[in-house]
mmCIF file of C-alpha atoms in Angstrom:
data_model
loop_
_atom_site.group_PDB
_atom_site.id
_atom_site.type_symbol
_atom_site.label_atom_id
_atom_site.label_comp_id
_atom_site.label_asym_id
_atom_site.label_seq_id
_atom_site.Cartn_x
_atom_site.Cartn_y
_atom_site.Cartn_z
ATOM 1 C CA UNK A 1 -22.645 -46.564 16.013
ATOM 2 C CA UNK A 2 -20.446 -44.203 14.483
ATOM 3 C CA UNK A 3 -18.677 -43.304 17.343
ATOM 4 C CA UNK A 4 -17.642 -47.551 17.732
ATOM 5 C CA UNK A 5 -17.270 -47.713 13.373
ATOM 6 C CA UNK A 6 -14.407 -44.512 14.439
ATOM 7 C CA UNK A 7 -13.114 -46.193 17.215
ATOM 8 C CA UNK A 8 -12.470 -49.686 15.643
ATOM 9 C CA UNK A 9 -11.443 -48.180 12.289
ATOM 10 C CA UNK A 10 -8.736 -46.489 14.626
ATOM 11 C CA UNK A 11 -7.198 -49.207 15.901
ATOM 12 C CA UNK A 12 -7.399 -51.269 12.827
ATOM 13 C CA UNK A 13 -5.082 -48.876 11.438
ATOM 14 C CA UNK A 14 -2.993 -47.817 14.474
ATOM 15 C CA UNK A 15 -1.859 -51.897 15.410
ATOM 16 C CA UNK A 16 -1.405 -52.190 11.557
ATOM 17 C CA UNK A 17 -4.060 -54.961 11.232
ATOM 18 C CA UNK A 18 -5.693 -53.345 8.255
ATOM 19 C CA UNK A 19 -3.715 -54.107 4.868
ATOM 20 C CA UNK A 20 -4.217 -51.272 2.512
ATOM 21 C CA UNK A 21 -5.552 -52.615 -1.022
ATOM 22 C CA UNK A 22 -3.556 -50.448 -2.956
ATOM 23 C CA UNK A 23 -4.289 -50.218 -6.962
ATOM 24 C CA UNK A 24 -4.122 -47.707 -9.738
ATOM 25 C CA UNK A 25 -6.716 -44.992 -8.811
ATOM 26 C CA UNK A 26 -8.016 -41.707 -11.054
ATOM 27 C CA UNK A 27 -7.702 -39.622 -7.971
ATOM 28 C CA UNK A 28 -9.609 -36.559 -9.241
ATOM 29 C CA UNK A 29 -12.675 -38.158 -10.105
ATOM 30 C CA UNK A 30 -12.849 -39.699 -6.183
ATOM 31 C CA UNK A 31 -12.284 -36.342 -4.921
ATOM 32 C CA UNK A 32 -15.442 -35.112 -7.378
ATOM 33 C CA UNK A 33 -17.423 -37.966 -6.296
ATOM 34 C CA UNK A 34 -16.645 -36.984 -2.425
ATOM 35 C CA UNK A 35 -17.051 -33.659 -3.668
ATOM 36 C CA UNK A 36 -20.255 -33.901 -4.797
ATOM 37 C CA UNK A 37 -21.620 -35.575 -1.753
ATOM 38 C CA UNK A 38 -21.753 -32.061 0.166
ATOM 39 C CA UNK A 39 -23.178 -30.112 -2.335
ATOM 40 C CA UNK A 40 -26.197 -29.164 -0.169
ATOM 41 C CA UNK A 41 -24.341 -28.507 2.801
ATOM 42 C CA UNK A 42 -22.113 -26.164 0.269
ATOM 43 C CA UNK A 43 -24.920 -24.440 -0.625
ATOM 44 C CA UNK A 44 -26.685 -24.304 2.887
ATOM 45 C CA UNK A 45 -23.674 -22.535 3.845
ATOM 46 C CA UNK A 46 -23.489 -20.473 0.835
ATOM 47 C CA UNK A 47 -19.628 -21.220 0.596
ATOM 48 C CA UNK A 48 -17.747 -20.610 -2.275
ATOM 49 C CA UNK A 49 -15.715 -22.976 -3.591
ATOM 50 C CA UNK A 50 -12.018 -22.635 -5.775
ATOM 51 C CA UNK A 51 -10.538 -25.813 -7.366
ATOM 52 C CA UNK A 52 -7.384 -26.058 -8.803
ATOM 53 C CA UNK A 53 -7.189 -29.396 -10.239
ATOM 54 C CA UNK A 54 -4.679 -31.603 -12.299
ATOM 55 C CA UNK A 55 -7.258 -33.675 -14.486
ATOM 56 C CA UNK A 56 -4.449 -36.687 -15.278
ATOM 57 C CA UNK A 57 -3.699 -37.762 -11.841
ATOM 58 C CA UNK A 58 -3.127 -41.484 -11.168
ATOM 59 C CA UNK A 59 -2.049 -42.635 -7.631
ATOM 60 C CA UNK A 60 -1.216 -46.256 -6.672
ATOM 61 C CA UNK A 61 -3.197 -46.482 -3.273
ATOM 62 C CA UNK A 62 -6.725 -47.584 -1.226
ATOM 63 C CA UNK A 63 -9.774 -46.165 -2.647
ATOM 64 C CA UNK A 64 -11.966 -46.642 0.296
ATOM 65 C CA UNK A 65 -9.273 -45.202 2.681
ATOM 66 C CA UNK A 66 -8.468 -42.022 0.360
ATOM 67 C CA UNK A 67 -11.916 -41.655 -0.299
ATOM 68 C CA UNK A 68 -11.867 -41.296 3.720
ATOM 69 C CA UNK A 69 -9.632 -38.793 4.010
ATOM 70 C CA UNK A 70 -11.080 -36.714 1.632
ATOM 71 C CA UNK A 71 -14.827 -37.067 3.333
ATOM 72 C CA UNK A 72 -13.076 -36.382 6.746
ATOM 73 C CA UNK A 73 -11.264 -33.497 5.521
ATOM 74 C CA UNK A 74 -14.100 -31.985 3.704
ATOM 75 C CA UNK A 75 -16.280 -32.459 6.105
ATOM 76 C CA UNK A 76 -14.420 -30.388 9.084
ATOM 77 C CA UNK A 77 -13.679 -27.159 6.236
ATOM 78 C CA UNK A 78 -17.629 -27.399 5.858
ATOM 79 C CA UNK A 79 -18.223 -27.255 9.212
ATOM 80 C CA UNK A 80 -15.560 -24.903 10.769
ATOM 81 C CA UNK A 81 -16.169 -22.603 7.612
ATOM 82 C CA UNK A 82 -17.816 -19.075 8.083
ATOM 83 C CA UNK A 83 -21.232 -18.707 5.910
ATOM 84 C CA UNK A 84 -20.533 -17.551 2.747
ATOM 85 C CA UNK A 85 -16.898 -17.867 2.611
ATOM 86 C CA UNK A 86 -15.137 -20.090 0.369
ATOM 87 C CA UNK A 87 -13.275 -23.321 0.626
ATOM 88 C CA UNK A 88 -10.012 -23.556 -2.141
ATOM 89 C CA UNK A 89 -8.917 -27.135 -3.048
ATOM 90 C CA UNK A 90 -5.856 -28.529 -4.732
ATOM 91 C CA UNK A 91 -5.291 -31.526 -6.386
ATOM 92 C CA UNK A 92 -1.833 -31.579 -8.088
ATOM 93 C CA UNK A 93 1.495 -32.828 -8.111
ATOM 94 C CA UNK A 94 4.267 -31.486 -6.305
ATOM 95 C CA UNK A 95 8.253 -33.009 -6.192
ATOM 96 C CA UNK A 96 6.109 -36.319 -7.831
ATOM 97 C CA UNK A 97 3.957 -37.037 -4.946
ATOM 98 C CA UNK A 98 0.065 -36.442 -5.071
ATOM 99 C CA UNK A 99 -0.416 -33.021 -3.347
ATOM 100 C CA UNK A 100 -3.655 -32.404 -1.705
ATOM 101 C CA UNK A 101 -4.307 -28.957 -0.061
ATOM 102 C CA UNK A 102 -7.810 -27.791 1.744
ATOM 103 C CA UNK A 103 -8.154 -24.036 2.824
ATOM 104 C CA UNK A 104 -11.263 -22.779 4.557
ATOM 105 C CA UNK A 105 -12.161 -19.454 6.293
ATOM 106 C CA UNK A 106 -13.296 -20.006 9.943
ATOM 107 C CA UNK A 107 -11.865 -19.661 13.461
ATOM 108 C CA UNK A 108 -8.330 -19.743 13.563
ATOM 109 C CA UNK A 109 -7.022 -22.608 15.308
ATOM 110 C CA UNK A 110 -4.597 -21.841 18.357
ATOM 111 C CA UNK A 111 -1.172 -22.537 18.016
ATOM 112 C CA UNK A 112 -2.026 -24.910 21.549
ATOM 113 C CA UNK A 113 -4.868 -26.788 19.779
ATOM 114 C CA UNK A 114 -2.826 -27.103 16.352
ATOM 115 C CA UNK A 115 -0.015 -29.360 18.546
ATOM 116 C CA UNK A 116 -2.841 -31.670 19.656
ATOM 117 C CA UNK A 117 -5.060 -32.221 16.570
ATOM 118 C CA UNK A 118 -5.323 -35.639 15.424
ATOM 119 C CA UNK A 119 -5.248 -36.912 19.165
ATOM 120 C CA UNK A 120 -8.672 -39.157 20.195
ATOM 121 C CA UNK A 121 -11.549 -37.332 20.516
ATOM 122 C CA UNK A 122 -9.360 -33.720 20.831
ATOM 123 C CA UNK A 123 -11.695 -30.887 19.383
ATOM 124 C CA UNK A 124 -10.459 -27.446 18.586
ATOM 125 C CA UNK A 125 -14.492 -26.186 19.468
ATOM 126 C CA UNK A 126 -15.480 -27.736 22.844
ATOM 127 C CA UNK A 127 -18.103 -25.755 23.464
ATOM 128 C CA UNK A 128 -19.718 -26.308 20.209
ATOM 129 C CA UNK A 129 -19.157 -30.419 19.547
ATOM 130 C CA UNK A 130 -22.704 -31.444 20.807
ATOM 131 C CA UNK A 131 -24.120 -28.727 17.968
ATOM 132 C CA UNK A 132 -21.524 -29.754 15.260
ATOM 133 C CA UNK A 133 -21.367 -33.297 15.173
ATOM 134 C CA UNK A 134 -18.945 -35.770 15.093
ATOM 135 C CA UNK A 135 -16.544 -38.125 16.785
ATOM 136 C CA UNK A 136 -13.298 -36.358 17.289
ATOM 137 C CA UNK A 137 -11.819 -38.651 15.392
ATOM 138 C CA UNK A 138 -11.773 -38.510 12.377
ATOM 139 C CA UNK A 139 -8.843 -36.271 11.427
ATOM 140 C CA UNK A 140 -6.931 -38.834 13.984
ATOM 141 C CA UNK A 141 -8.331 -41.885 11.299
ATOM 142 C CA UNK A 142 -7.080 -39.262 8.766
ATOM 143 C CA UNK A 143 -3.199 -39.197 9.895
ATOM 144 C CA UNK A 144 -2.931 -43.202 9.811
ATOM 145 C CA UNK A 145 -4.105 -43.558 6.851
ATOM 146 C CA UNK A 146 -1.735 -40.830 5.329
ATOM 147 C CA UNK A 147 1.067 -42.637 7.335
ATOM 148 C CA UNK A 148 0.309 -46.161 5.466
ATOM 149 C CA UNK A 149 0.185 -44.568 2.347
ATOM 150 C CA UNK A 150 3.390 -43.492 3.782
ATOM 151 C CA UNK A 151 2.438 -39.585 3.229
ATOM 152 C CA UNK A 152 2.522 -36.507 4.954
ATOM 153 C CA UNK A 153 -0.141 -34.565 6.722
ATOM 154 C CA UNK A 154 0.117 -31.041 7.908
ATOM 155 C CA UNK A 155 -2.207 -28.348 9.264
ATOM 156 C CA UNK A 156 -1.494 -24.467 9.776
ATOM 157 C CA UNK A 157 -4.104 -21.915 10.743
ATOM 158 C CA UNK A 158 -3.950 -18.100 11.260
ATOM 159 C CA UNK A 159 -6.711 -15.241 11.116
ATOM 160 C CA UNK A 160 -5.350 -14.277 7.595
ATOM 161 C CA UNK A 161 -4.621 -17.057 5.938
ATOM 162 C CA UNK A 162 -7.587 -19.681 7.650
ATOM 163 C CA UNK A 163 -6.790 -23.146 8.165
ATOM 164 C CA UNK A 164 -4.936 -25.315 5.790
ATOM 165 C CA UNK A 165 -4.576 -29.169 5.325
ATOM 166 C CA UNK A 166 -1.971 -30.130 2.839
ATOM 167 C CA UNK A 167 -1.733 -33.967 2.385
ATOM 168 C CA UNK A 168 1.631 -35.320 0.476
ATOM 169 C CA UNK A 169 1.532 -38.670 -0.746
ATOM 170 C CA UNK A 170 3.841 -40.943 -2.910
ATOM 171 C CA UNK A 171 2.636 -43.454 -5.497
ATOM 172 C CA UNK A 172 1.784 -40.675 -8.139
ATOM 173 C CA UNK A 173 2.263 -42.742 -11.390
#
């Protein structure tokens, strides 16, 4: 079922025939409330996490879909993250767009794998996907709905630094 939700949800928003219902939304407290739905998987994991957070934000865009991308994005830095290391998260503006930046410890992504995330069903972890779940879709679901907000997604990884999603949006009000 999930795997068909993905899938249709995809399209929808790849052939344009979803309409975004954009509105006024207190952005931090629907990251919190995503937040909050991992809390036991955060503590299963004994992860640390680091928030640096601009209370005041107000963005013009779709709850459900933001609330989306948020889930989606948490939910791969939970899963991909070592036990007991620490996820940092940033909510803030930056040149007057929303600025939205996830950092985990885990395996470094390979500079092959980075060129092809977001692609259907591509997983950095093939040998692990049965164990860890998912569709492989859902940071593809992730990148349209950043592109009708008409925002910016971008993901680095090294052994250093982990892996980073920064999402840039406009609409910051």
């Amino acid at each position: 079922n999930k795997l068909i939700t993905d899938l249709i949800d995809l399209d929808h928003l790849q052939e344009n025939m979803y309409t975004l219902n954009a509105e006024p939304i207190a952005i931090v407290q629907l990251f919190l409330d995503t937040l909050a739905l991992f809390d036991i998987r955060i503590n299963e994991k004994k992860l640390k996490t680091e928030l640096d957070i601009h209370e005041d934000l107000v963005v013009t865009g779709d709850p459900k879909r933001l609330q989306q991308v948020f889930y989606n994005l948490l939910d791969n830095a939970i899963k991909y993250s070592s036990e007991e290391s620490y996820i940092k998260m940033t909510l803030t503006e930056e040149n007057k767009q929303l600025l939205f930046r996830l950092n985990n410890m885990g395996n470094e992504i390979s500079e092959d794998d980075l060129a092809h995330i977001g692609e259907r069903f591509f997983r950095t972890d093939k040998a692990r996907s049965r164990m860890t779940g998912g569709t492989g879709l859902g940071i593809s679901i992730v990148k349209e709905i950043v592109r009708l907000h008409e925002g910016e997604f971008t993901i680095s990884s090294d052994k250093s630094n982990g892996t980073t999603v920064t999402v840039l949006l406009p609409g910051l009000l």
